[in-house]
Every structure is written in structure tokens, then in C-alpha cells.
PDB file of C-alpha atoms and ligand atoms in Angstrom:
ATOM      1  CA  MET A  28       0.000   0.000   0.000  1.00 85.00           C
ATOM      2  CA  ASN A  29       1.222   3.446  -0.993  1.00 91.00           C
ATOM      3  CA  GLU A  30      -0.055   5.974   1.552  1.00 91.00           C
ATOM      4  CA  ASP A  31      -0.155   8.727  -1.097  1.00 95.00           C
ATOM      5  CA  CYS A  32      -2.137   6.728  -3.649  1.00 98.00           C
ATOM      6  CA  ILE A  33      -5.859   7.393  -4.004  1.00 98.00           C
ATOM      7  CA  PHE A  34      -6.526   3.979  -5.573  1.00 98.00           C
ATOM      8  CA  CYS A  35      -4.664   2.190  -2.741  1.00 98.00           C
ATOM      9  CA  LYS A  36      -7.000   4.030  -0.356  1.00 97.00           C
ATOM     10  CA  ILE A  37     -10.072   3.053  -2.395  1.00 98.00           C
ATOM     11  CA  ALA A  38      -8.916  -0.592  -2.584  1.00 98.00           C
ATOM     12  CA  SER A  39      -8.394  -0.718   1.193  1.00 97.00           C
ATOM     13  CA  GLY A  40     -11.953   0.527   1.746  1.00 96.00           C
ATOM     14  CA  GLN A  41     -10.894   3.816   3.351  1.00 96.00           C
ATOM     15  CA  PHE A  42     -13.366   5.845   1.268  1.00 96.00           C
ATOM     16  CA  GLY A  43     -16.310   3.460   1.508  1.00 97.00           C
ATOM     17  CA  THR A  44     -16.439   3.163  -2.290  1.00 97.00           C
ATOM     18  CA  GLU A  45     -19.099   0.732  -3.514  1.00 98.00           C
ATOM     19  CA  PHE A  46     -17.353  -2.252  -5.076  1.00 98.00           C
ATOM     20  CA  LEU A  47     -18.899  -4.021  -8.042  1.00 98.00           C
ATOM     21  CA  TYR A  48     -16.465  -6.862  -7.336  1.00 98.00           C
ATOM     22  CA  GLU A  49     -13.887  -7.621  -4.644  1.00 98.00           C
ATOM     23  CA  SER A  50     -11.402 -10.428  -4.095  1.00 98.00           C
ATOM     24  CA  ASP A  51      -8.240 -10.605  -1.996  1.00 98.00           C
ATOM     25  CA  GLU A  52      -6.289  -9.215  -4.976  1.00 98.00           C
ATOM     26  CA  ILE A  53      -8.643  -7.077  -7.076  1.00 98.00           C
ATOM     27  CA  VAL A  54     -11.522  -4.604  -6.792  1.00 98.00           C
ATOM     28  CA  ALA A  55     -13.823  -3.029  -9.387  1.00 98.00           C
ATOM     29  CA  PHE A  56     -15.800   0.177  -8.920  1.00 98.00           C
ATOM     30  CA  ARG A  57     -17.540   2.811 -11.043  1.00 98.00           C
ATOM     31  CA  ASP A  58     -15.434   5.595 -12.544  1.00 98.00           C
ATOM     32  CA  ILE A  59     -16.200   8.936 -10.910  1.00 98.00           C
ATOM     33  CA  HIS A  60     -16.190  10.647 -14.345  1.00 98.00           C
ATOM     34  CA  PRO A  61     -17.991   8.140 -16.587  1.00 98.00           C
ATOM     35  CA  ARG A  62     -17.276   8.406 -20.334  1.00 97.00           C
ATOM     36  CA  ALA A  63     -19.999   5.928 -21.285  1.00 98.00           C
ATOM     37  CA  PRO A  64     -23.271   4.693 -19.734  1.00 98.00           C
ATOM     38  CA  ILE A  65     -21.241   1.858 -18.175  1.00 98.00           C
ATOM     39  CA  HIS A  66     -17.733   2.806 -17.087  1.00 98.00           C
ATOM     40  CA  PHE A  67     -15.979   0.982 -14.297  1.00 98.00           C
ATOM     41  CA  LEU A  68     -12.376   0.442 -13.272  1.00 99.00           C
ATOM     42  CA  VAL A  69     -10.668  -2.817 -12.339  1.00 99.00           C
ATOM     43  CA  ILE A  70      -7.608  -2.382 -10.130  1.00 98.00           C
ATOM     44  CA  PRO A  71      -5.215  -4.648  -8.259  1.00 98.00           C
ATOM     45  CA  LYS A  72      -4.862  -4.074  -4.526  1.00 98.00           C
ATOM     46  CA  LYS A  73      -1.112  -4.238  -5.113  1.00 98.00           C
ATOM     47  CA  HIS A  74       0.338  -0.816  -5.924  1.00 98.00           C
ATOM     48  CA  ILE A  75       1.820  -0.885  -9.439  1.00 98.00           C
ATOM     49  CA  PRO A  76       2.194   2.669 -10.795  1.00 98.00           C
ATOM     50  CA  LYS A  77       2.133   2.045 -14.558  1.00 98.00           C
ATOM     51  CA  VAL A  78       1.605  -0.799 -17.007  1.00 98.00           C
ATOM     52  CA  SER A  79       5.281  -0.411 -17.927  1.00 98.00           C
ATOM     53  CA  ASP A  80       6.137  -1.288 -14.292  1.00 98.00           C
ATOM     54  CA  ILE A  81       4.452  -4.714 -14.521  1.00 98.00           C
ATOM     55  CA  GLN A  82       6.912  -7.488 -13.649  1.00 98.00           C
ATOM     56  CA  PRO A  83       6.819 -11.141 -14.738  1.00 98.00           C
ATOM     57  CA  ASP A  84       5.492 -12.044 -11.266  1.00 97.00           C
ATOM     58  CA  ASP A  85       2.455  -9.806 -11.910  1.00 98.00           C
ATOM     59  CA  GLU A  86       1.353 -11.462 -15.137  1.00 96.00           C
ATOM     60  CA  VAL A  87      -1.175 -13.829 -13.537  1.00 98.00           C
ATOM     61  CA  LEU A  88      -2.650 -10.875 -11.644  1.00 98.00           C
ATOM     62  CA  ILE A  89      -3.049  -8.891 -14.875  1.00 98.00           C
ATOM     63  CA  GLY A  90      -4.845 -11.849 -16.456  1.00 98.00           C
ATOM     64  CA  LYS A  91      -7.168 -11.983 -13.454  1.00 98.00           C
ATOM     65  CA  MET A  92      -7.989  -8.296 -13.986  1.00 98.00           C
ATOM     66  CA  VAL A  93      -9.251  -9.111 -17.478  1.00 98.00           C
ATOM     67  CA  ALA A  94     -11.279 -12.004 -16.064  1.00 98.00           C
ATOM     68  CA  VAL A  95     -12.837  -9.622 -13.508  1.00 98.00           C
ATOM     69  CA  ALA A  96     -13.632  -7.144 -16.302  1.00 98.00           C
ATOM     70  CA  ASN A  97     -15.589  -9.943 -18.013  1.00 98.00           C
ATOM     71  CA  ILE A  98     -17.403 -10.945 -14.816  1.00 98.00           C
ATOM     72  CA  VAL A  99     -18.494  -7.380 -14.041  1.00 98.00           C
ATOM     73  CA  ALA A 100     -19.393  -6.686 -17.686  1.00 98.00           C
ATOM     74  CA  LYS A 101     -21.787  -9.607 -17.456  1.00 98.00           C
ATOM     75  CA  LEU A 102     -23.286  -8.251 -14.213  1.00 98.00           C
ATOM     76  CA  GLU A 103     -23.689  -4.864 -15.939  1.00 98.00           C
ATOM     77  CA  ASN A 104     -25.451  -6.499 -18.920  1.00 98.00           C
ATOM     78  CA  ILE A 105     -22.958  -5.392 -21.570  1.00 98.00           C
ATOM     79  CA  SER A 106     -21.530  -8.823 -22.378  1.00 98.00           C
ATOM     80  CA  GLU A 107     -23.615  -9.225 -25.510  1.00 97.00           C
ATOM     81  CA  THR A 108     -23.567  -5.612 -26.746  1.00 98.00           C
ATOM     82  CA  GLY A 109     -19.810  -5.239 -26.273  1.00 98.00           C
ATOM     83  CA  TYR A 110     -17.327  -3.186 -24.318  1.00 98.00           C
ATOM     84  CA  ARG A 111     -13.820  -1.803 -24.480  1.00 98.00           C
ATOM     85  CA  LEU A 112     -10.890  -2.406 -22.126  1.00 98.00           C
ATOM     86  CA  ILE A 113      -8.308   0.376 -21.829  1.00 98.00           C
ATOM     87  CA  PHE A 114      -5.077   0.694 -19.879  1.00 98.00           C
ATOM     88  CA  ASN A 115      -3.634   4.187 -20.081  1.00 98.00           C
ATOM     89  CA  CYS A 116       0.128   4.169 -19.534  1.00 98.00           C
ATOM     90  CA  GLY A 117       2.069   7.342 -18.899  1.00 97.00           C
ATOM     91  CA  HIS A 118       1.761  10.985 -19.824  1.00 95.00           C
ATOM     92  CA  ASP A 119       0.872  10.773 -23.520  1.00 97.00           C
ATOM     93  CA  SER A 120      -1.954   8.310 -22.852  1.00 97.00           C
ATOM     94  CA  GLY A 121      -3.596  10.687 -20.392  1.00 96.00           C
ATOM     95  CA  GLN A 122      -2.920   8.546 -17.311  1.00 98.00           C
ATOM     96  CA  ASP A 123      -3.843  10.660 -14.271  1.00 98.00           C
ATOM     97  CA  VAL A 124      -3.807   8.091 -11.479  1.00 98.00           C
ATOM     98  CA  PHE A 125      -0.526   6.258 -11.092  1.00 98.00           C
ATOM     99  CA  HIS A 126      -1.872   2.931  -9.857  1.00 98.00           C
ATOM    100  CA  ILE A 127      -2.701   0.661 -12.773  1.00 98.00           C
ATOM    101  CA  HIS A 128      -6.379   0.455 -13.631  1.00 98.00           C
ATOM    102  CA  LEU A 129      -8.299  -1.201 -16.409  1.00 98.00           C
ATOM    103  CA  HIS A 130     -11.078   1.004 -17.782  1.00 98.00           C
ATOM    104  CA  VAL A 131     -14.154  -0.920 -18.953  1.00 98.00           C
ATOM    105  CA  LEU A 132     -16.565   1.095 -21.091  1.00 98.00           C
ATOM    106  CA  GLY A 133     -19.832   0.060 -22.680  1.00 98.00           C
ATOM    107  CA  GLY A 134     -23.533   0.728 -22.951  1.00 98.00           C
ATOM    108  CA  ARG A 135     -23.226   2.702 -26.201  1.00 98.00           C
ATOM    109  CA  LYS A 136     -21.471   2.433 -29.563  1.00 97.00           C
ATOM    110  CA  LEU A 137     -17.881   3.497 -28.949  1.00 97.00           C
ATOM    111  CA  ASN A 138     -15.919   5.468 -31.531  1.00 96.00           C
ATOM    112  CA  TRP A 139     -12.803   4.110 -33.173  1.00 96.00           C
ATOM    113  CA  PRO A 140     -10.058   5.185 -33.337  1.00 95.00           C
ATOM    114  CA  PRO A 141     -10.016   6.817 -29.889  1.00 91.00           C
ATOM    115  CA  GLY A 142      -8.744  10.401 -29.658  1.00 81.00           C
TER     116      GLY A 142
HETATM  117  P1  DGP B   5      -6.640   7.645 -16.105  1.00 60.47           P
HETATM  118  O1  DGP B   5      -6.740   8.928 -16.899  1.00 60.47           O
HETATM  119  O2  DGP B   5      -6.515   6.451 -16.989  1.00 60.47           O
HETATM  120  O3  DGP B   5      -5.555   7.717 -15.031  1.00 60.47           O
HETATM  121  O4  DGP B   5      -8.041   7.473 -15.393  1.00 60.47           O
HETATM  122  C1  DGP B   5      -8.269   7.673 -14.025  1.00 60.47           C
HETATM  123  C2  DGP B   5      -9.753   7.522 -13.812  1.00 60.47           C
HETATM  124  O5  DGP B   5      -9.992   7.403 -12.443  1.00 60.47           O
HETATM  125  C3  DGP B   5     -10.581   8.713 -14.306  1.00 60.47           C
HETATM  126  O6  DGP B   5     -11.452   8.267 -15.329  1.00 60.47           O
HETATM  127  C4  DGP B   5     -11.352   9.160 -13.090  1.00 60.47           C
HETATM  128  C5  DGP B   5     -11.188   8.032 -12.109  1.00 60.47           C
HETATM  129  N1  DGP B   5     -11.066   8.454 -10.731  1.00 60.47           N
HETATM  130  C6  DGP B   5     -10.129   9.297 -10.236  1.00 60.47           C
HETATM  131  N2  DGP B   5     -10.312   9.457  -8.909  1.00 60.47           N
HETATM  132  C7  DGP B   5     -11.369   8.681  -8.562  1.00 60.47           C
HETATM  133  C8  DGP B   5     -12.024   8.427  -7.335  1.00 60.47           C
HETATM  134  O7  DGP B   5     -11.687   8.932  -6.265  1.00 60.47           O
HETATM  135  N3  DGP B   5     -13.085   7.570  -7.379  1.00 60.47           N
HETATM  136  C9  DGP B   5     -13.501   6.983  -8.539  1.00 60.47           C
HETATM  137  N4  DGP B   5     -14.556   6.177  -8.457  1.00 60.47           N
HETATM  138  N5  DGP B   5     -12.902   7.203  -9.724  1.00 60.47           N
HETATM  139  C10 DGP B   5     -11.849   8.043  -9.731  1.00 60.47           C
END
């Protein structure tokens, strides 16, 4: 846990954020600034600042994050209509929170390519 990290605080339950999913390693919760009718984030409880910081030991955890995205997408009824998974990594991607998070967006037709 990084004491200065807002997502570490959310994952530890400090803010009372409603979780759409929780395990001992991962939580999912709604994005505070939704960009689509369904927009939630999947994060590991482990503090990893950026995707480029992922180590070989983390690879199973990253796979589990995708599995959780699928589980919650089903709960949110977007499995059949479709959804997009996004990891922003670093300045040029627009990453604001430096604790890796998987954006899951759906509930409308999404534009491609993204901006
Ligand atoms: P990114 O630009 O990829 O770092 O996206 C960070 C996302 O996190 C952004 O869409 C807004 C969301 N976010 C930031 N702070 C909070 C928070 O305190 N609660 C929730 N639910 N979402 C947050």
C-alpha cells in the first residue's frame, strides 16, 4: 500500500467506495467521471504505478484483472452488446492516477479510433 495513492485508499476501503467486485487481490468500482453509460475500473490491490512497471510475477494478476472485467461486464449487462478495455500508460496516454487500472466502457457504440 502506498499511503499517497488514491486507488490504494479506495482498494483498502478507506473511502467506503461501492465495489462491483472484490477479491483478496482485485476490486472493481464505477469511474467517478464516466465516459460511457457503463464505465468501471478494475484495479489490483497491489500498488503498481504504470503498465510499464508490470513485472513477470504480476502477469497472472493482470490476467485476473481481465477475467474480472468480463465478470463485471456480465453483471452490468454489456456482455452481448460489447465493451472496451483500456489501460492508459504514462503521460501521452492521459494517465492521471498512477496505480494501474483497467477502464471498462460500454452501454453505447464506442468510436474508433479513440482520440
Ligand atoms: P486515467 O486517466 O486512466 O488515469 O483514469 C483515471 C480515472 O480514475 C478517471 O477516469 C477518473 C477516475 N477516478 C479518479 N479518482 C477517482 C475516485 O476517487 N473515485 C472513482 N470512483 N474514480 C476516480
